[in-house]
Coordinates of C-alpha atoms and ligand atoms in Angstrom, one line a residue:
M137 CA -20.8 11.3 15.6
D138 CA -17.3 10.1 14.6
R139 CA -16.7 10.1 10.8
F140 CA -16.2 6.3 11.1
Y141 CA -16.7 3.5 13.5
L142 CA -16.8 -0.3 13.6
R143 CA -19.7 -2.7 13.1
C144 CA -19.8 -6.5 13.5
T145 CA -20.9 -8.5 10.5
R146 CA -22.6 -11.1 12.7
C147 CA -24.2 -9.4 15.8
H148 CA -24.3 -5.9 14.1
T149 CA -23.0 -4.2 17.3
K150 CA -21.5 -0.8 16.7
R151 CA -18.5 0.3 18.5
K152 CA -15.8 3.0 18.5
F153 CA -13.1 2.5 16.0
E154 CA -10.1 0.6 17.4
L155 CA -7.3 -1.7 16.0
T156 CA -9.2 -4.9 16.2
G157 CA -10.8 -7.0 13.4
R158 CA -12.7 -9.5 15.5
C159 CA -15.8 -9.1 17.6
A160 CA -16.3 -11.2 20.8
C161 CA -19.1 -13.1 19.0
G162 CA -16.6 -14.3 16.4
G163 CA -17.8 -12.0 13.7
T164 CA -15.6 -9.6 11.6
L165 CA -15.5 -5.9 12.5
L166 CA -15.8 -3.7 9.5
V167 CA -15.5 0.1 9.2
H168 CA -18.6 2.1 8.6
Y169 CA -18.6 5.7 7.7
D170 CA -21.1 8.5 8.3
L171 CA -21.7 8.9 4.6
E172 CA -23.7 12.1 5.0
Q173 CA -20.7 13.7 6.5
V174 CA -18.5 12.2 3.8
A175 CA -20.7 13.7 1.1
H176 CA -20.0 17.2 2.4
T177 CA -16.4 17.1 1.2
L178 CA -16.4 14.3 -1.4
S179 CA -18.4 14.4 -4.6
R180 CA -18.1 12.6 -7.9
D181 CA -17.0 15.8 -9.6
A182 CA -14.5 16.7 -6.9
L183 CA -12.7 13.5 -7.7
N184 CA -11.5 14.9 -11.1
S185 CA -9.0 17.1 -9.5
R186 CA -7.8 14.6 -6.9
I187 CA -4.4 12.8 -6.7
A188 CA -4.0 9.8 -9.0
S189 CA -3.6 7.3 -6.1
M190 CA -6.0 5.4 -3.9
W191 CA -5.9 8.3 -1.5
R192 CA -8.2 10.3 -3.8
Y193 CA -10.9 8.5 -1.8
R194 CA -9.4 9.6 1.6
E195 CA -12.8 10.4 3.2
L196 CA -13.6 6.7 2.7
L197 CA -10.5 5.5 4.5
P198 CA -10.2 5.2 8.3
L199 CA -7.6 7.8 9.3
A200 CA -8.3 10.6 11.8
S201 CA -5.6 12.8 10.2
Y202 CA -4.4 12.8 6.6
E203 CA -1.0 13.7 7.9
S204 CA -0.7 10.0 8.8
I205 CA -0.9 8.8 5.2
V206 CA 2.0 6.4 4.3
T207 CA 2.2 6.2 0.6
L208 CA 4.4 4.9 -2.2
G209 CA 2.0 5.9 -5.0
E210 CA -0.4 3.0 -4.8
G211 CA -3.7 2.6 -6.7
W212 CA -5.3 4.4 -9.6
T213 CA -4.1 1.5 -11.8
P214 CA -5.2 1.3 -15.5
L215 CA -8.3 -0.5 -16.5
I216 CA -7.8 -1.8 -20.1
R217 CA -10.1 -3.5 -22.6
L218 CA -9.4 -6.7 -24.4
P219 CA -11.4 -6.2 -27.7
R220 CA -10.1 -9.4 -29.3
L221 CA -11.3 -11.5 -26.4
E222 CA -14.7 -9.6 -26.4
R223 CA -15.2 -10.6 -30.0
R224 CA -14.1 -14.2 -29.5
L225 CA -16.3 -14.7 -26.5
D226 CA -19.2 -12.6 -27.7
L227 CA -19.1 -10.3 -24.7
S228 CA -19.9 -6.6 -24.7
E229 CA -16.9 -5.6 -22.6
V230 CA -13.9 -7.4 -21.0
H231 CA -11.7 -5.2 -18.9
V232 CA -8.5 -6.0 -17.0
K233 CA -7.7 -4.1 -13.8
R234 CA -3.9 -3.9 -13.9
E235 CA -3.1 -4.3 -10.2
E236 CA 0.4 -5.5 -10.9
Q237 CA 1.4 -1.9 -11.5
N238 CA 1.1 -1.1 -7.8
P239 CA 4.3 -0.6 -5.7
T240 CA 5.7 -4.0 -4.8
G241 CA 4.0 -5.5 -7.9
S242 CA 0.7 -6.5 -6.4
F243 CA -2.6 -5.1 -5.1
K244 CA -1.4 -6.0 -1.6
A245 CA 0.2 -2.5 -1.6
R246 CA -3.3 -0.9 -1.2
G247 CA -4.1 -2.9 1.9
F248 CA -0.8 -2.1 3.6
S249 CA -0.8 1.6 2.6
S250 CA -4.0 1.8 4.5
T251 CA -3.1 -0.5 7.4
I252 CA 0.4 1.0 8.0
S253 CA -1.0 4.5 7.8
M254 CA -3.5 3.6 10.5
L255 CA -0.9 1.8 12.7
H256 CA 1.4 4.8 12.2
E257 CA -1.4 7.0 13.5
Y258 CA -1.7 4.9 16.6
G259 CA 2.1 4.9 17.2
I260 CA 2.7 1.2 16.5
T261 CA 6.4 0.6 15.8
R262 CA 6.7 -3.2 15.3
V263 CA 4.5 -5.2 12.9
A264 CA 4.4 -8.8 11.9
V265 CA 2.6 -10.7 9.1
P266 CA 2.1 -14.3 8.0
S267 CA 1.9 -14.4 4.2
N268 CA 2.2 -16.4 1.0
G269 CA 4.6 -13.7 -0.3
N270 CA 2.9 -10.6 -1.7
A271 CA 1.5 -9.4 1.6
A272 CA 4.9 -9.8 3.2
S273 CA 6.7 -7.7 0.6
A274 CA 4.0 -5.0 0.6
M275 CA 4.0 -4.8 4.4
A276 CA 7.8 -4.7 4.5
A277 CA 7.9 -1.8 2.0
Y278 CA 5.2 0.3 3.8
A279 CA 6.7 -0.4 7.2
A280 CA 10.1 0.8 5.9
R281 CA 8.5 3.9 4.6
A282 CA 6.9 4.6 8.0
G283 CA 10.1 3.8 9.9
M284 CA 8.6 0.7 11.6
E285 CA 10.3 -2.7 12.2
A286 CA 8.7 -5.5 10.1
Y287 CA 8.8 -9.2 10.7
V288 CA 7.5 -11.5 8.0
I289 CA 7.0 -15.2 7.8
V290 CA 6.3 -17.0 4.6
P291 CA 6.1 -20.7 3.5
R292 CA 9.4 -22.4 2.4
D293 CA 8.2 -22.6 -1.2
C294 CA 7.5 -18.8 -1.3
P295 CA 9.2 -17.4 -4.5
G296 CA 12.8 -16.5 -3.7
I297 CA 12.6 -13.1 -5.3
I298 CA 9.8 -12.1 -2.9
M299 CA 11.9 -13.1 0.2
E300 CA 14.8 -11.1 -1.2
E301 CA 12.5 -8.2 -1.7
C302 CA 11.3 -8.3 1.9
R303 CA 14.9 -8.3 3.1
R304 CA 15.8 -5.4 0.9
Y305 CA 13.0 -3.4 2.6
G306 CA 14.7 -4.3 5.9
A307 CA 12.2 -6.8 7.2
S308 CA 13.3 -9.7 9.5
T309 CA 12.4 -12.5 7.1
F310 CA 11.6 -16.1 8.0
Q311 CA 10.4 -19.3 6.2
V312 CA 8.0 -21.4 8.1
N313 CA 8.0 -25.2 8.0
G314 CA 4.4 -25.3 7.1
L315 CA 1.7 -23.1 5.5
I316 CA 0.4 -19.5 6.0
H317 CA -1.7 -20.4 9.1
D318 CA 1.3 -22.0 10.7
A319 CA 3.2 -18.7 10.2
G320 CA 0.2 -17.0 11.8
A321 CA 0.3 -19.3 14.8
I322 CA 4.0 -18.4 15.4
I323 CA 3.2 -14.7 15.3
E324 CA 0.3 -15.2 17.8
Q325 CA 2.7 -17.0 20.1
G326 CA 5.4 -14.4 19.9
K327 CA 3.4 -11.1 19.7
A328 CA 3.2 -10.4 23.5
E329 CA 6.9 -10.9 24.1
Q330 CA 8.0 -9.1 21.0
G331 CA 5.5 -6.3 21.0
W332 CA 4.4 -7.2 17.5
F333 CA 1.2 -5.9 16.0
H334 CA -0.2 -8.9 14.1
A335 CA -1.3 -7.5 10.7
G336 CA -2.6 -10.8 9.2
T337 CA -5.8 -11.0 7.2
M338 CA -8.9 -9.7 9.1
K339 CA -6.8 -9.0 12.3
E340 CA -7.4 -5.3 11.9
P341 CA -9.9 -3.2 10.0
G342 CA -7.5 -1.3 7.7
R343 CA -6.6 -3.9 5.1
V344 CA -10.1 -4.4 3.8
E345 CA -10.5 -0.6 3.5
G346 CA -7.4 -0.3 1.3
K347 CA -8.5 -3.2 -0.9
K348 CA -11.9 -1.5 -1.1
T349 CA -10.3 1.2 -3.3
M350 CA -10.1 -1.3 -6.1
G351 CA -13.9 -1.3 -6.3
L352 CA -14.1 2.5 -6.0
E353 CA -11.7 2.8 -8.9
V354 CA -13.5 0.3 -11.2
A355 CA -16.7 2.2 -10.6
E356 CA -15.1 5.6 -11.3
Q357 CA -13.2 4.3 -14.4
L358 CA -16.4 2.8 -15.8
D359 CA -18.3 6.1 -15.3
W360 CA -20.2 4.7 -12.3
K361 CA -21.8 1.8 -14.3
L362 CA -20.7 -1.5 -12.7
P363 CA -20.0 -4.5 -14.9
D364 CA -22.3 -7.6 -14.9
V365 CA -19.5 -9.8 -13.5
I366 CA -16.2 -9.4 -11.6
I367 CA -13.8 -12.3 -11.4
Y368 CA -11.3 -12.1 -8.5
P369 CA -8.6 -14.6 -7.6
T370 CA -9.4 -15.4 -3.9
G371 CA -7.2 -16.5 -1.1
G372 CA -7.9 -15.0 2.4
G373 CA -10.8 -13.2 0.8
S374 CA -10.4 -9.6 2.0
G375 CA -10.3 -8.5 -1.6
I376 CA -13.9 -9.8 -2.1
V377 CA -15.0 -8.1 1.1
G378 CA -13.4 -4.9 -0.1
L379 CA -15.1 -4.9 -3.5
W380 CA -18.5 -5.6 -1.9
K381 CA -18.0 -2.8 0.6
A382 CA -17.0 -0.4 -2.1
F383 CA -20.2 -0.9 -4.1
R384 CA -22.4 -0.7 -1.0
E385 CA -20.9 2.6 0.0
L386 CA -21.1 4.0 -3.5
G387 CA -24.7 2.9 -3.6
E388 CA -25.5 4.6 -0.4
L389 CA -23.8 7.8 -1.6
G390 CA -26.1 7.6 -4.6
W391 CA -23.3 7.6 -7.1
L392 CA -24.1 4.5 -9.0
A393 CA -26.2 4.3 -12.1
D394 CA -27.7 1.0 -10.8
R395 CA -27.3 -0.2 -7.3
R396 CA -27.4 -3.9 -8.2
L397 CA -24.2 -5.6 -7.2
P398 CA -22.0 -7.2 -10.0
R399 CA -22.0 -11.0 -9.7
L400 CA -18.8 -11.6 -7.8
V401 CA -16.8 -14.7 -8.8
S402 CA -14.0 -16.1 -6.6
V403 CA -11.5 -18.2 -8.6
Q404 CA -9.4 -20.7 -6.7
E405 CA -6.9 -23.3 -7.7
A406 CA -7.9 -27.0 -7.7
G407 CA -6.4 -28.6 -4.5
C408 CA -7.2 -25.6 -2.3
A409 CA -10.7 -24.4 -3.1
P410 CA -12.6 -24.1 0.2
L411 CA -15.0 -21.5 -1.2
V412 CA -15.8 -23.6 -4.2
S413 CA -16.8 -26.6 -1.9
A414 CA -18.9 -24.4 0.4
L415 CA -20.8 -22.8 -2.5
R416 CA -21.4 -26.1 -4.2
D417 CA -22.5 -27.9 -1.0
G418 CA -24.4 -25.0 0.4
G419 CA -22.9 -25.2 3.9
S420 CA -20.2 -23.2 5.7
V421 CA -16.6 -22.9 4.7
R422 CA -14.5 -25.8 6.0
P423 CA -10.7 -26.0 6.1
V424 CA -9.0 -27.9 3.3
P425 CA -7.4 -31.1 4.9
E426 CA -3.6 -31.5 4.6
P427 CA -1.7 -32.2 2.5
V428 CA -2.7 -29.2 0.5
T429 CA -1.6 -29.8 -3.1
S430 CA -2.1 -26.5 -4.9
S431 CA 0.7 -24.2 -6.1
P432 CA 2.5 -21.8 -3.7
T433 CA 0.6 -18.6 -4.6
G434 CA -1.6 -16.1 -3.0
L435 CA -4.5 -18.4 -3.6
R436 CA -3.2 -21.1 -1.2
V437 CA -5.2 -20.3 1.9
P438 CA -6.6 -23.6 3.2
N439 CA -8.4 -22.0 6.2
P440 CA -9.6 -18.5 5.4
P441 CA -10.1 -16.4 8.6
D442 CA -13.7 -15.5 7.8
G443 CA -14.6 -17.8 4.9
D444 CA -18.3 -17.6 5.8
L445 CA -18.4 -13.9 5.3
I446 CA -16.8 -14.3 1.8
A447 CA -19.3 -17.1 0.9
S448 CA -22.2 -15.0 2.1
I449 CA -21.0 -12.0 -0.1
L450 CA -20.7 -14.3 -3.2
R451 CA -24.2 -15.6 -2.5
E452 CA -25.7 -12.2 -1.9
S453 CA -24.3 -10.9 -5.3
E454 CA -25.7 -14.1 -7.0
G455 CA -22.1 -14.8 -7.9
T456 CA -20.2 -18.1 -7.6
A457 CA -16.8 -19.7 -7.0
V458 CA -14.9 -21.7 -9.5
E459 CA -11.8 -23.8 -9.4
V460 CA -9.2 -24.0 -12.2
T461 CA -6.3 -26.4 -12.7
T462 CA -2.6 -25.5 -13.1
V463 CA -2.9 -26.5 -16.8
E464 CA -5.8 -24.1 -17.4
I465 CA -3.8 -21.4 -15.6
A466 CA -0.7 -22.0 -17.7
R467 CA -2.8 -21.8 -20.9
A468 CA -4.5 -18.6 -19.7
Q469 CA -1.0 -17.1 -18.9
R470 CA -0.1 -17.6 -22.5
Q471 CA -3.3 -16.0 -23.7
F472 CA -2.7 -13.0 -21.5
G473 CA 0.8 -12.9 -23.0
F474 CA -0.6 -12.6 -26.5
E475 CA -2.5 -9.5 -25.2
G476 CA 0.8 -8.0 -23.9
L477 CA 0.1 -8.8 -20.3
S478 CA 2.7 -10.6 -18.1
S479 CA 0.6 -12.5 -15.6
S480 CA 1.2 -14.3 -12.3
S481 CA -0.8 -17.5 -12.0
E482 CA -3.4 -15.8 -9.7
S483 CA -4.0 -13.1 -12.4
A484 CA -4.2 -15.7 -15.2
A485 CA -6.7 -17.8 -13.1
T486 CA -9.3 -15.1 -13.7
L487 CA -9.1 -15.6 -17.5
A488 CA -9.2 -19.4 -17.0
A489 CA -12.4 -18.9 -15.0
L490 CA -13.9 -16.5 -17.6
L491 CA -13.4 -19.2 -20.3
Q492 CA -15.1 -21.9 -18.1
L493 CA -18.0 -19.6 -17.1
R494 CA -18.6 -18.4 -20.7
E495 CA -18.4 -22.0 -22.0
S496 CA -21.0 -23.2 -19.4
G497 CA -23.2 -20.2 -20.2
W498 CA -23.1 -18.9 -16.6
I499 CA -21.8 -15.7 -18.3
A500 CA -24.1 -15.0 -21.1
A501 CA -23.4 -13.4 -24.5
G502 CA -23.4 -9.6 -24.4
E503 CA -22.4 -9.4 -20.7
S504 CA -19.6 -7.2 -19.4
V505 CA -16.8 -8.5 -17.2
V506 CA -13.9 -7.1 -15.2
L507 CA -10.9 -9.4 -14.4
F508 CA -8.5 -8.6 -11.6
H509 CA -4.9 -8.9 -12.7
T510 CA -3.6 -9.0 -9.1
S511 CA 0.2 -9.4 -9.6
H512 CA 3.1 -9.5 -12.0
A513 CA 4.6 -12.7 -13.4
D514 CA 8.1 -11.5 -12.5
K515 CA 7.3 -12.1 -8.8
Y516 CA 7.5 -15.9 -9.5
L517 CA 10.8 -16.2 -11.3
N518 CA 12.7 -19.2 -10.3
W519 CA 15.4 -17.5 -8.3
K520 CA 16.9 -18.4 -4.9
P521 CA 18.0 -15.8 -2.3
S522 CA 21.4 -16.4 -0.8
P523 CA 21.8 -16.9 2.1
A524 CA 18.3 -18.2 2.5
P525 CA 16.2 -16.8 5.3
P526 CA 16.2 -19.0 8.4
V527 CA 13.6 -21.9 8.4
V528 CA 11.6 -22.2 11.6
S529 CA 9.0 -24.6 12.9
S530 CA 8.0 -22.8 16.1
Y531 CA 8.3 -19.5 17.9
A532 CA 11.0 -20.9 20.2
E533 CA 13.2 -21.5 17.1
L534 CA 12.4 -18.1 15.6
R535 CA 13.3 -16.4 18.9
Q536 CA 16.9 -17.6 18.7
W537 CA 17.4 -15.5 15.6
L538 CA 16.2 -12.2 17.1
Ligands
PLP890 C1 -3.1 -12.3 -1.8 C2 -3.3 -12.5 -3.3 C3 -4.5 -12.9 -3.8 C4 -5.7 -13.2 -2.9 O1 -6.3 -12.1 -2.4 P1 -7.2 -12.1 -1.1 O2 -7.8 -10.7 -1.0 O3 -6.4 -12.5 0.1 O4 -8.3 -13.1 -1.3 C5 -4.7 -12.9 -5.2 N1 -3.7 -12.6 -6.0 C6 -2.5 -12.3 -5.6 C7 -1.4 -12.0 -6.5 C8 -2.2 -12.2 -4.2 O5 -1.0 -11.8 -3.8
ZN891 ZN1 -20.3 -9.5 16.9

């Protein structure tokens, strides 16, 4: 048997690994590993002598050859404790996973180290991604490293510094007159003519695998004892899928002290909180109607590509989804500042959610919590690139620039 293959989350059909994220039934294709085979070369003890990057878990990433790895030193980020907050909230442990220390300043680096490595292995040379910003700059950096051509499309209110970053990595950079899904539609239209590989959320199986290493690291850094609660700022949701997958695989490998999943909490911003509505109303995830009023951050994904999968994971873990306001986020940003952490609003949203959930009693006294600090505040400085990347409303307009 191959070391890894794909399986559909809906119809459970298994198939050979390929560069697709979607099953004919509409389900999401996720990578599965022959964990018995993995256990021959990977053990908990062997990890001690491994490289301090996410590639320490290479047996649990979908590459046929490790020669294909495209790396900028991503992962193995610090997990730090906040003792003052623990005392104030009467919690046993509050940890912050410092994902802003990744290359390109966000955890998106993990997903693209894995995806670009995989595409590199398959000989892909042109990649395109719709993004709110951080996925665009991460993809641009890894594509540059692999010698691929990158095309990125972000909303017009994407932070200028991120657009400039994309250009410096050599990506053809565009602003869409619309939101992230409008950018995705343009890539779908142009991909055949341009020979683009569409690397958007859930379009291929590599990104979730890269994000999975966040969960593997938290487990290893906590000596294989998972926390009671993990709070994650959620947009497209592949981060949540990655964490869930990490804990399942570690459980099957027999490495965890206790196989019970942490309660996974998605935090979203008021104005664009499709998961919060679905969990509250009990149904499936419905797109947020326009106009979408929340801030231009990684959390603004009004129509997540497989929202129902995310919702089912939150329910399975007995977790929840909470929304926080821009005012709560700003307050949490200041509190993180007093701890020495410079936080983007996505990162600060996790602390705002912790305060809400502790206040309501959903998180009880004495519990342990991990917050995901997904990107650096500097990414959102009010700075304008000059000249600005072209603004497009359709593929026909974008095509004139190529
Ligand atoms: C993309 C992004 C998120 C959302 O992550 P998903 O895995 O897409 O849900 C959160 N925070 C930051 C900083 C991001 O860039
Ligand atoms: Zn299927």
